Coordinates of C-alpha atoms in Angstrom, one line a residue:
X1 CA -19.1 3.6 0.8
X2 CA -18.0 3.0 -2.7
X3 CA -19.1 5.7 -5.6
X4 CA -18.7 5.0 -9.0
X5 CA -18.1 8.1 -11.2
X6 CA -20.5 8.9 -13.3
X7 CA -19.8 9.8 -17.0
X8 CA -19.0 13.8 -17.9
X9 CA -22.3 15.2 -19.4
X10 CA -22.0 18.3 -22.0
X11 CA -18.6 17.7 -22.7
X12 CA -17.6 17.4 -26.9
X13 CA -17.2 13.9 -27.5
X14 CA -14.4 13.5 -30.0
X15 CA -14.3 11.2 -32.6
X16 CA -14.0 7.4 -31.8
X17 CA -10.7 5.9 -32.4
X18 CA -10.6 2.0 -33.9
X19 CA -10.0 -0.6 -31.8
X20 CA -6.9 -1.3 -33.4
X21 CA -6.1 2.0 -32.6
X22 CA -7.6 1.8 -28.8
X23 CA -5.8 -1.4 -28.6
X24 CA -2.2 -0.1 -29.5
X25 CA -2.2 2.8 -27.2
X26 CA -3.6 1.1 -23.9
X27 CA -0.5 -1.6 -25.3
X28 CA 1.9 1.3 -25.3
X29 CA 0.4 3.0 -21.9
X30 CA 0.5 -0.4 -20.5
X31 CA 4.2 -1.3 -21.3
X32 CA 5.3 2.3 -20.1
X33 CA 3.7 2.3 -16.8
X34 CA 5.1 -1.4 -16.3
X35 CA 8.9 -0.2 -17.1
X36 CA 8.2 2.6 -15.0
X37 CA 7.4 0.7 -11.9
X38 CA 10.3 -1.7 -12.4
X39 CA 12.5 1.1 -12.6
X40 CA 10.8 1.9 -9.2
X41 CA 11.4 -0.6 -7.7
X42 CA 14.5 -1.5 -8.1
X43 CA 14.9 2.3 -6.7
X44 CA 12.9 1.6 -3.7
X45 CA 14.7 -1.9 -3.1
X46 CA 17.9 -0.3 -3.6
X47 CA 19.1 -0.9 0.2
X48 CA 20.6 -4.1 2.3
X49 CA 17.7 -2.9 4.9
X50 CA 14.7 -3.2 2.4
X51 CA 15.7 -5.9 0.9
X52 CA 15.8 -7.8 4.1
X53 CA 12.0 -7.5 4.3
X54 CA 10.1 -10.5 3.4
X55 CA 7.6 -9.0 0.8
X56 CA 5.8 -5.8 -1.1
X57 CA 2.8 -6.0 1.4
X58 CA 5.9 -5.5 4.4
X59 CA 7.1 -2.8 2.0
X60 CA 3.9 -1.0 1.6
X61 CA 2.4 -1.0 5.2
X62 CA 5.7 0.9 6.1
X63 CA 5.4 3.8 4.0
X64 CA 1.8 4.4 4.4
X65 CA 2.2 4.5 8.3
X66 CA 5.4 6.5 7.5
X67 CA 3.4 8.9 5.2
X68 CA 0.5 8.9 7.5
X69 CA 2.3 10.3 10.2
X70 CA 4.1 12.6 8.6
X71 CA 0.9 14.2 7.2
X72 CA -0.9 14.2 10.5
X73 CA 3.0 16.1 12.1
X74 CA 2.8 18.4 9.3
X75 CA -0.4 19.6 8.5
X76 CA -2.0 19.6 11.9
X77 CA -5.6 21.0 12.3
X78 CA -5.5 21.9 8.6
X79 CA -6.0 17.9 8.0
X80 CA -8.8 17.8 10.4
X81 CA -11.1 19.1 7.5
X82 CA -10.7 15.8 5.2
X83 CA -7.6 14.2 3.1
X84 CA -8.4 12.8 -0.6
X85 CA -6.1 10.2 -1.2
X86 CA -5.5 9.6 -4.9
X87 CA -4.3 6.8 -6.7
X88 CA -4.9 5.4 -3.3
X89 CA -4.5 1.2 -4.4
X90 CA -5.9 -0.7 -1.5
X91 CA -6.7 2.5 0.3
X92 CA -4.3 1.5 3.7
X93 CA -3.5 5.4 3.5
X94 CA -6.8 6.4 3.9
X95 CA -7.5 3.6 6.3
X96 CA -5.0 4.4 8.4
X97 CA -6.1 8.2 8.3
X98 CA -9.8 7.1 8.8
X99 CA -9.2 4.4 11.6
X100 CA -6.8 5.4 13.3
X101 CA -6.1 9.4 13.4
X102 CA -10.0 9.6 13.3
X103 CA -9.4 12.1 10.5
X104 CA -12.0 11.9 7.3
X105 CA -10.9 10.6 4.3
X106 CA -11.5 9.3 0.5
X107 CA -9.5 7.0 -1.4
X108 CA -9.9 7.1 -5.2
X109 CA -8.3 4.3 -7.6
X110 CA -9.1 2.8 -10.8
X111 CA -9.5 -0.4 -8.7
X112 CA -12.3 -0.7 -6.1
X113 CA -10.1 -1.7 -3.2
X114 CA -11.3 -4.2 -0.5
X115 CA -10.8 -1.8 2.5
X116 CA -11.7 -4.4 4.8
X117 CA -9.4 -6.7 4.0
X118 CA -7.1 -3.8 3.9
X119 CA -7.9 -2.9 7.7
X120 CA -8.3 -6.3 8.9
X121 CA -4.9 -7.7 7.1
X122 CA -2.6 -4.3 7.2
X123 CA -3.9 -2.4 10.3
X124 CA -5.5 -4.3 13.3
X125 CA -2.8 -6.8 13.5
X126 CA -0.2 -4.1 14.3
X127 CA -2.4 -2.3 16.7
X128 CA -2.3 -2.6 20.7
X129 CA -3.0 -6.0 22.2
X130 CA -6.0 -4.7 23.4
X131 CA -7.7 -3.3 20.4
X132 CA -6.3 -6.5 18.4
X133 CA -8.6 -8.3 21.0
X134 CA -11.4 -6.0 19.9
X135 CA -11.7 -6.1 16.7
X136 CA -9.8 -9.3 14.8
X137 CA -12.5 -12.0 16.0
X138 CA -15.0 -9.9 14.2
X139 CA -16.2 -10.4 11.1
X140 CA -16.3 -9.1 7.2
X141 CA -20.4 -8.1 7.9
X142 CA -19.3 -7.0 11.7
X143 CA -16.7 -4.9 10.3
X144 CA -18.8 -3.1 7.6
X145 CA -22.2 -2.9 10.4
X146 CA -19.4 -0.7 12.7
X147 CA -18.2 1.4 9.7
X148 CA -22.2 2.1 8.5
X149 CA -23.8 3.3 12.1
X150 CA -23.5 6.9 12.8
X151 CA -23.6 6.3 16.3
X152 CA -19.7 4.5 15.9
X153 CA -18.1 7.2 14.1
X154 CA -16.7 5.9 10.2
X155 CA -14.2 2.9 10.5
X156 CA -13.9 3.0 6.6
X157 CA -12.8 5.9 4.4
X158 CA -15.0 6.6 1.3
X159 CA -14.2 5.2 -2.2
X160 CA -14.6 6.4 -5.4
X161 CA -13.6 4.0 -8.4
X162 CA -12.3 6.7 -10.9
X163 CA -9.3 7.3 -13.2
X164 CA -7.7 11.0 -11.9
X165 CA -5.5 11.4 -15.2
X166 CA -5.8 15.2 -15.7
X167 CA -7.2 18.1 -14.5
X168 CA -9.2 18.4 -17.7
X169 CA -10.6 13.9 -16.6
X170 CA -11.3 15.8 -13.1
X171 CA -13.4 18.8 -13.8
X172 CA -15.6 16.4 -15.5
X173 CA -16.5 14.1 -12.6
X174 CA -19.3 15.5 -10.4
X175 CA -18.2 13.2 -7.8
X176 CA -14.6 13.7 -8.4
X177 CA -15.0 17.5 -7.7
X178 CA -17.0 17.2 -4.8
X179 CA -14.5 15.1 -3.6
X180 CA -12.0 18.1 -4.0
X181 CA -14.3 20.8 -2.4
X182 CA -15.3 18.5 0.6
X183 CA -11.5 18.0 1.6
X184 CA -8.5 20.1 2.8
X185 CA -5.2 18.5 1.5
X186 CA -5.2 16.3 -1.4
X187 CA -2.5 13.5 -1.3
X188 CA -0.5 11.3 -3.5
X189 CA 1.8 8.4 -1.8
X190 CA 3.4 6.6 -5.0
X191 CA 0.5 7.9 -7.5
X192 CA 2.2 6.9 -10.5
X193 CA 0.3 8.8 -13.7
X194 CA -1.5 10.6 -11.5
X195 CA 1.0 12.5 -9.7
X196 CA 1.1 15.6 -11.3
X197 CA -2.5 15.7 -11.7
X198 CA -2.8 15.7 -8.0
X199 CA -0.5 18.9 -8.1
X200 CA -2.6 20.8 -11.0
X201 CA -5.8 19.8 -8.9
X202 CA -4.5 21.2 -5.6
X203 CA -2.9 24.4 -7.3
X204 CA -6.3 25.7 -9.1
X205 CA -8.8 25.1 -6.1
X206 CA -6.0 26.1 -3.7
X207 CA -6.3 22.8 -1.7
X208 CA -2.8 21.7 0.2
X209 CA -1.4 18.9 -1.3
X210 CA 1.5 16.3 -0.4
X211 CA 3.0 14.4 -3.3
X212 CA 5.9 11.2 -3.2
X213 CA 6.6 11.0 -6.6
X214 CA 7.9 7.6 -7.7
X215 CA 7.5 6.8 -11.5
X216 CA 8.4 9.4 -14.1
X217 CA 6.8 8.4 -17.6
X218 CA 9.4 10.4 -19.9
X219 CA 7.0 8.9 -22.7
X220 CA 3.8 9.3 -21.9
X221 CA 4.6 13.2 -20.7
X222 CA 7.3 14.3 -23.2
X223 CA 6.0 18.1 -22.3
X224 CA 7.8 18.5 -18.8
X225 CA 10.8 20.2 -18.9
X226 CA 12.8 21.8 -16.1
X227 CA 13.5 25.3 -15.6
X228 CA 16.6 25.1 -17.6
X229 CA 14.5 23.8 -20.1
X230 CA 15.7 20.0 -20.4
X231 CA 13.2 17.3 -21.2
X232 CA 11.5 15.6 -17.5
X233 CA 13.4 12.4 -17.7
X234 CA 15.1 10.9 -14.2
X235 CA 13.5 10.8 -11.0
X236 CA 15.1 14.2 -9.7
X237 CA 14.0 15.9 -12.3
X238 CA 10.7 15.6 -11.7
X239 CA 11.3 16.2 -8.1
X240 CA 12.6 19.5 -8.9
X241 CA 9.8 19.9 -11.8
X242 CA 6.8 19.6 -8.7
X243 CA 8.9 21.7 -6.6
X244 CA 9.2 24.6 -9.3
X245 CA 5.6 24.8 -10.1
X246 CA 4.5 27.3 -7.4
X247 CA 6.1 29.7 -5.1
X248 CA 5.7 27.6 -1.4
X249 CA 5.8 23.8 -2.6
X250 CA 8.4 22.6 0.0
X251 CA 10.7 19.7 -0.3
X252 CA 11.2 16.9 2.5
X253 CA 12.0 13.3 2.9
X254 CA 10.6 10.7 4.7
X255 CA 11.4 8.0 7.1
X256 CA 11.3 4.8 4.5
X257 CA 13.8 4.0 1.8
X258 CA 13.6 4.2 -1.8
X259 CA 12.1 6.7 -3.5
X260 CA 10.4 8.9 -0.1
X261 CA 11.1 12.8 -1.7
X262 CA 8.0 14.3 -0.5
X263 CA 6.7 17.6 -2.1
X264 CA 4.0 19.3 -0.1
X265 CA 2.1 22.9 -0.2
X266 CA 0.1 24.7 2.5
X267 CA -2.3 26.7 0.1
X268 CA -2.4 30.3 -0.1
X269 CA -2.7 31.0 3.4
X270 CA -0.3 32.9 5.9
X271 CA 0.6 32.6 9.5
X272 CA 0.5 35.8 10.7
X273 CA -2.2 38.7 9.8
X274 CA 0.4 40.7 11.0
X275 CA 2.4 40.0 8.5
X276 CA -0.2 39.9 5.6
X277 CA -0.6 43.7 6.4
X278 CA 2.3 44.9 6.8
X279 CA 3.0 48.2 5.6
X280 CA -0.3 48.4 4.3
X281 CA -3.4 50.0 4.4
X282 CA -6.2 47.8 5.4
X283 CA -10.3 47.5 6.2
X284 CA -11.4 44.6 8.5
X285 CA -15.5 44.2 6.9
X286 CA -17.7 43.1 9.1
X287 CA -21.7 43.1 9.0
X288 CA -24.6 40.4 8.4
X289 CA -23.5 36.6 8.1
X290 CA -26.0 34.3 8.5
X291 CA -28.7 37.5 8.0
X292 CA -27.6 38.4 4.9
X293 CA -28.3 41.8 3.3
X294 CA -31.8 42.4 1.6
X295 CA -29.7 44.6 -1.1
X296 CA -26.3 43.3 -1.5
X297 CA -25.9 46.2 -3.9
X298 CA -26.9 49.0 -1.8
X299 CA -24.5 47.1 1.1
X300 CA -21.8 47.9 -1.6
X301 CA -22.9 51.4 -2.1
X302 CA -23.0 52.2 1.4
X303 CA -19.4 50.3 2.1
X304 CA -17.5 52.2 -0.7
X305 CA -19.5 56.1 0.8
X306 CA -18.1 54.3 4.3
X307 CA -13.7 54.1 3.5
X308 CA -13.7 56.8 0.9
X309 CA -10.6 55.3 -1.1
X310 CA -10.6 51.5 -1.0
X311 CA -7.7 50.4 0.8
X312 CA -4.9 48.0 -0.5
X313 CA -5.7 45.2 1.4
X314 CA -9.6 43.8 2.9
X315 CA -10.0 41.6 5.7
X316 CA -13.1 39.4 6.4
X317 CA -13.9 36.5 8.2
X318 CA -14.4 33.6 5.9
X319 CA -18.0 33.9 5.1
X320 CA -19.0 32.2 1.9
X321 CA -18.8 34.4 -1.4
X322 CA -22.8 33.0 -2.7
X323 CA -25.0 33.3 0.7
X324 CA -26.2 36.9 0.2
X325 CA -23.7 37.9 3.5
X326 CA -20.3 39.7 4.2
X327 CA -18.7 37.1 2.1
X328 CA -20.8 38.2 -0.7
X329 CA -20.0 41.8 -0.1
X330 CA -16.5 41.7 -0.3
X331 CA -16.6 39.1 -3.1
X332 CA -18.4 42.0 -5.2
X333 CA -15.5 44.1 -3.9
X334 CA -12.8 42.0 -5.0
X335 CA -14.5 41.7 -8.3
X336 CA -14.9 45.3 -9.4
X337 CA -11.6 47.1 -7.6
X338 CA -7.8 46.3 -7.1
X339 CA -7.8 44.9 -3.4
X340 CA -6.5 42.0 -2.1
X341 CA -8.4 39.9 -0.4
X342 CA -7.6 37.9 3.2
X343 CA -9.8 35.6 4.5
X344 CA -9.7 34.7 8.4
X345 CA -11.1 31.2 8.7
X346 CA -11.4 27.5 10.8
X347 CA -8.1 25.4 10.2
X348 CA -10.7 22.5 8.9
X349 CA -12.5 24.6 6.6
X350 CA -13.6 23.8 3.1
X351 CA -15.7 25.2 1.4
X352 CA -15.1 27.2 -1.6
X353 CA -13.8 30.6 -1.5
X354 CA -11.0 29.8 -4.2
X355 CA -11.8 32.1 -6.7
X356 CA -11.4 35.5 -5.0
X357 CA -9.7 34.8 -2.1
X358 CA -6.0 35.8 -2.2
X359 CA -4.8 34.3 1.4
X360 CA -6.3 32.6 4.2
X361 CA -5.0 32.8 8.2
X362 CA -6.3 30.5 10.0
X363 CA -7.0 29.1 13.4
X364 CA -7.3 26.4 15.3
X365 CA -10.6 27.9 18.4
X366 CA -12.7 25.2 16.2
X367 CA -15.6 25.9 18.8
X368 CA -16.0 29.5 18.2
X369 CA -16.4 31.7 14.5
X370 CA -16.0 34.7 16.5
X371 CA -17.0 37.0 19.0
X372 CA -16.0 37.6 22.9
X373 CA -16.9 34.5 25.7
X374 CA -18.4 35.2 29.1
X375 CA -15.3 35.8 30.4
X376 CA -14.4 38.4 28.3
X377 CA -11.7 36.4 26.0
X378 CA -11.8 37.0 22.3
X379 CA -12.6 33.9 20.1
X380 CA -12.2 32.4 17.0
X381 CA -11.7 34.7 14.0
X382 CA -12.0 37.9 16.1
X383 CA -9.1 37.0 18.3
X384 CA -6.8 37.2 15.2
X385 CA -8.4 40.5 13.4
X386 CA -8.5 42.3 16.5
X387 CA -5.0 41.2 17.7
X388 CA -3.0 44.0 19.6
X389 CA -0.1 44.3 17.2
X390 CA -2.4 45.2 14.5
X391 CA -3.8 48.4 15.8
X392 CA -0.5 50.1 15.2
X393 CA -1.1 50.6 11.0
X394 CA -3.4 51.6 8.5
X395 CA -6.0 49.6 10.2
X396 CA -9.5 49.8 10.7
X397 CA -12.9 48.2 10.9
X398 CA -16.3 49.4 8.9
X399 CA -19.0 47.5 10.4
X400 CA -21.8 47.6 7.0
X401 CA -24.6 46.2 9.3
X402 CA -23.9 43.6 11.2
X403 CA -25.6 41.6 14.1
X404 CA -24.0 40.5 17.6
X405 CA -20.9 39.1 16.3
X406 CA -20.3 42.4 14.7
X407 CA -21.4 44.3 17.6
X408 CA -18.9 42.7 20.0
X409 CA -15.9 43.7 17.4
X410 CA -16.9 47.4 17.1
X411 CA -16.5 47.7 21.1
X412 CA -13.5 45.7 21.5
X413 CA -11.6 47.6 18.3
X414 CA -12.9 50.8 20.0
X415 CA -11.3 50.0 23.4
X416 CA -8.4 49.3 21.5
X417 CA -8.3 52.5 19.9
X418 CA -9.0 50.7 16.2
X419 CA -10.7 53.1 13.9
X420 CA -14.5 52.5 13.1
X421 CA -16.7 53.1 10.9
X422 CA -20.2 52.1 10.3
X423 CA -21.8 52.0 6.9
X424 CA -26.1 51.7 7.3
X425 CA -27.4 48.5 5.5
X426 CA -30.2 46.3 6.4
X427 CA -30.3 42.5 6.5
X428 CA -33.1 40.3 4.7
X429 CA -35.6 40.8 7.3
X430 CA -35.4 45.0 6.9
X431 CA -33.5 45.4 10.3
X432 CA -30.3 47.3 10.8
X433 CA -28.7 45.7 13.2
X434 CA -26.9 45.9 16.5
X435 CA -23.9 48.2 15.8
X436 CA -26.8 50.8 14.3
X437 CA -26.4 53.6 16.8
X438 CA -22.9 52.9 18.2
X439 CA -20.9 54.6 15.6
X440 CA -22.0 57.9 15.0

């Protein structure tokens, strides 16, 4: 469905500007954004082989398969947990992601889009024979029916008519920023003005992003400048500008001509725990999810009595930083001492744990959070805490509480020969737990 952004509240509304004055700059924007995309695509045209195709749709449909591909190749399960396609224009990225990779998706633009003229136009007639059968004899009200019943799945992405001009423009749209928290990897194929924006976005609220930067708009951005301090002017040089703006933005190209430099980053997230903890000292916390703690603060208490010193480095499985639980707990412990703090979570996972979470691993066991199955195999997050190679460091586990889950790790890091340690805290309901007695 379409969702139209509603206007920031609370913000300082400057003074107005004249219309003469309105009218001059949109004039200015205006003539700058068209130069820009002439300069484009000229760039994008700039080969016997494009030029042999018969039109801009032709053009288009190419790189947005190319693009969708490529994102599907590269970010794998991390994609799974929703894309936010900006600048989107008639939304075939989004579409295509939607539709065909059965992968959630939003498309925001200026522009409401017509996405199903967009499917019906771009997509189905390039499908199979046999789905082309399906679905082209069916009509506009056909088409939307499928898309709104929750018993078919989505065959349209969400839209949101919206400018996405700045980070500044985006914190100020409630829907905006609930687009951002609800996907994984935010994405920009040919986002003109909104390119860097995407970037800015993606760097604060540690989402992954993948940018193909096309126009450069030396005018309307005369701030950029390169490491070696020269003003943002040609194409490369903004390449190289997105690519210098954070450790572990990575450069690649992509299979269409013209202007296909792809920048993309994973987050702040690591592979390996293994490596996270290397050479370190480290505390795996476990204890009450779901249950929460009656007294978060005498959880903390009882934590900090439990390691003695803090260690460097705290390990915990993902848990949300404002539901009362472990994630809580080591959120307050991030908070008041120098630790840094790893998070073990889904591939597809969302929500926010941006602001004191320094790295994620995560994993792909999308059925499981944790815990040991019936046949004794280690799942989801506790398969990658409890890992072999990690028992050979400054590793342990202090269990503050904790439930089943919890339980199931104690014994297995025990068996192991982990160290653990149990710190006595009750969840909401006044019990202490499951591991209460084990550790003595």
């Amino acid at each position: 469905g379409m969702e139209l952004a509603p206007p920031a509240s609370g913000d300082i509304i400057p003074p107005s500007k004249s219309k003469e004055e309105k009218r001059r700059e949109g004039k200015a924007r205006a003539l700058e954004i068209a130069k820009q995309r002439r300069l484009a695509e000229a760039a994008n045209s700039d080969d016997d082989d494009a030029k042999a195709h018969s039109g801009h749709g032709s053009h288009n449909s190419k790189r947005a398969n190319a693009f969708v591909r490529w994102l599907r190749a590269t970010f794998q399960a991390t994609i799974r947990g929703g894309v936010l396609d900006v600048a989107g224009g008639n939304g075939e990225v989004s579409v295509r992601l939607n539709f065909c990779e059965h992968i959630p998706a939003t498309t925001v633009d200026v522009r409401e889009a017509d996405l199903v003229a967009t499917l019906t136009k771009r997509i189905i007639p390039r499908l199979p024979k046999k789905w082309q059968a399906k679905l082209l004899g069916k009509s506009r009200a056909e088409l939307l029916a499928i898309s709104e019943d929750p018993g078919c799945g989505s065959v349209l992405p969400e839209q949101i008519v919206s400018r996405w001009d700045s980070l500044e423009s985006v914190e100020a749209s409630p829907s905006l920023m609930a687009a951002v928290h609800s996907s994984s990897v935010i994405v920009g194929l040919h986002a003109d003005a909104s390119t860097e924006a995407i970037v800015d976005v993606a760097l604060k609220y540690n989402k992954s992003f993948a940018v193909v930067p096309c126009c450069v708009f030396p005018n309307l951005f005369k701030d950029r400048r390169t490491k070696s301090g020269d003003v943002v002017r040609s194409y490369e040089q903004f390449c190289e500008y997105l690519e210098d703006r954070e450790d572990g933005v990575v450069r690649d190209e992509l299979g269409f001509h013209g202007r296909n430099v792809c920048l993309y980053y994973r987050g702040r997230e690591v592979r390996s725990l293994k490596a996270e903890l290397e050479g370190k000292s480290a505390r795996l916390v476990v204890g009450f999810s779901a249950q929460g703690y009656g007294d978060i603060e005498a959880a903390y208490d009882a934590l900090l009595g439990a390691w003695g010193s803090p260690p460097e480095v705290v390990v915990f499985g993902g848990d949300r930083g404002d539901d009362g639980g472990v994630g809580s707990l080591v959120k307050l412990v991030k908070d008041r001492l120098e630790v840094r703090l790893v998070a073990v979570i889904k591939a597809t996972l969302t929500h926010g744990l941006e602001d004191h979470v320094d790295s994620y691993v995560k994993y792909s066991d999308e059925d499981w959070w944790g815990g040991v199955d019936n046949e004794g195999r280690l799942r989801g997050a506790t398969a990658v805490y409890l890992d072999d190679e990690l028992g050979n460091g400054d590793y342990g586990i202090i269990s503050v509480g904790g439930g089943k889950i919890a339980r199931e790790e104690v014994n297995v890091a025990r068996e192991k020969g982990i160290l653990c340690v149990y710190a006595k805290a009750s969840n909401r309901e006044g019990e202490l737990g499951e591991v209460d007695g084990l550790l003595l």
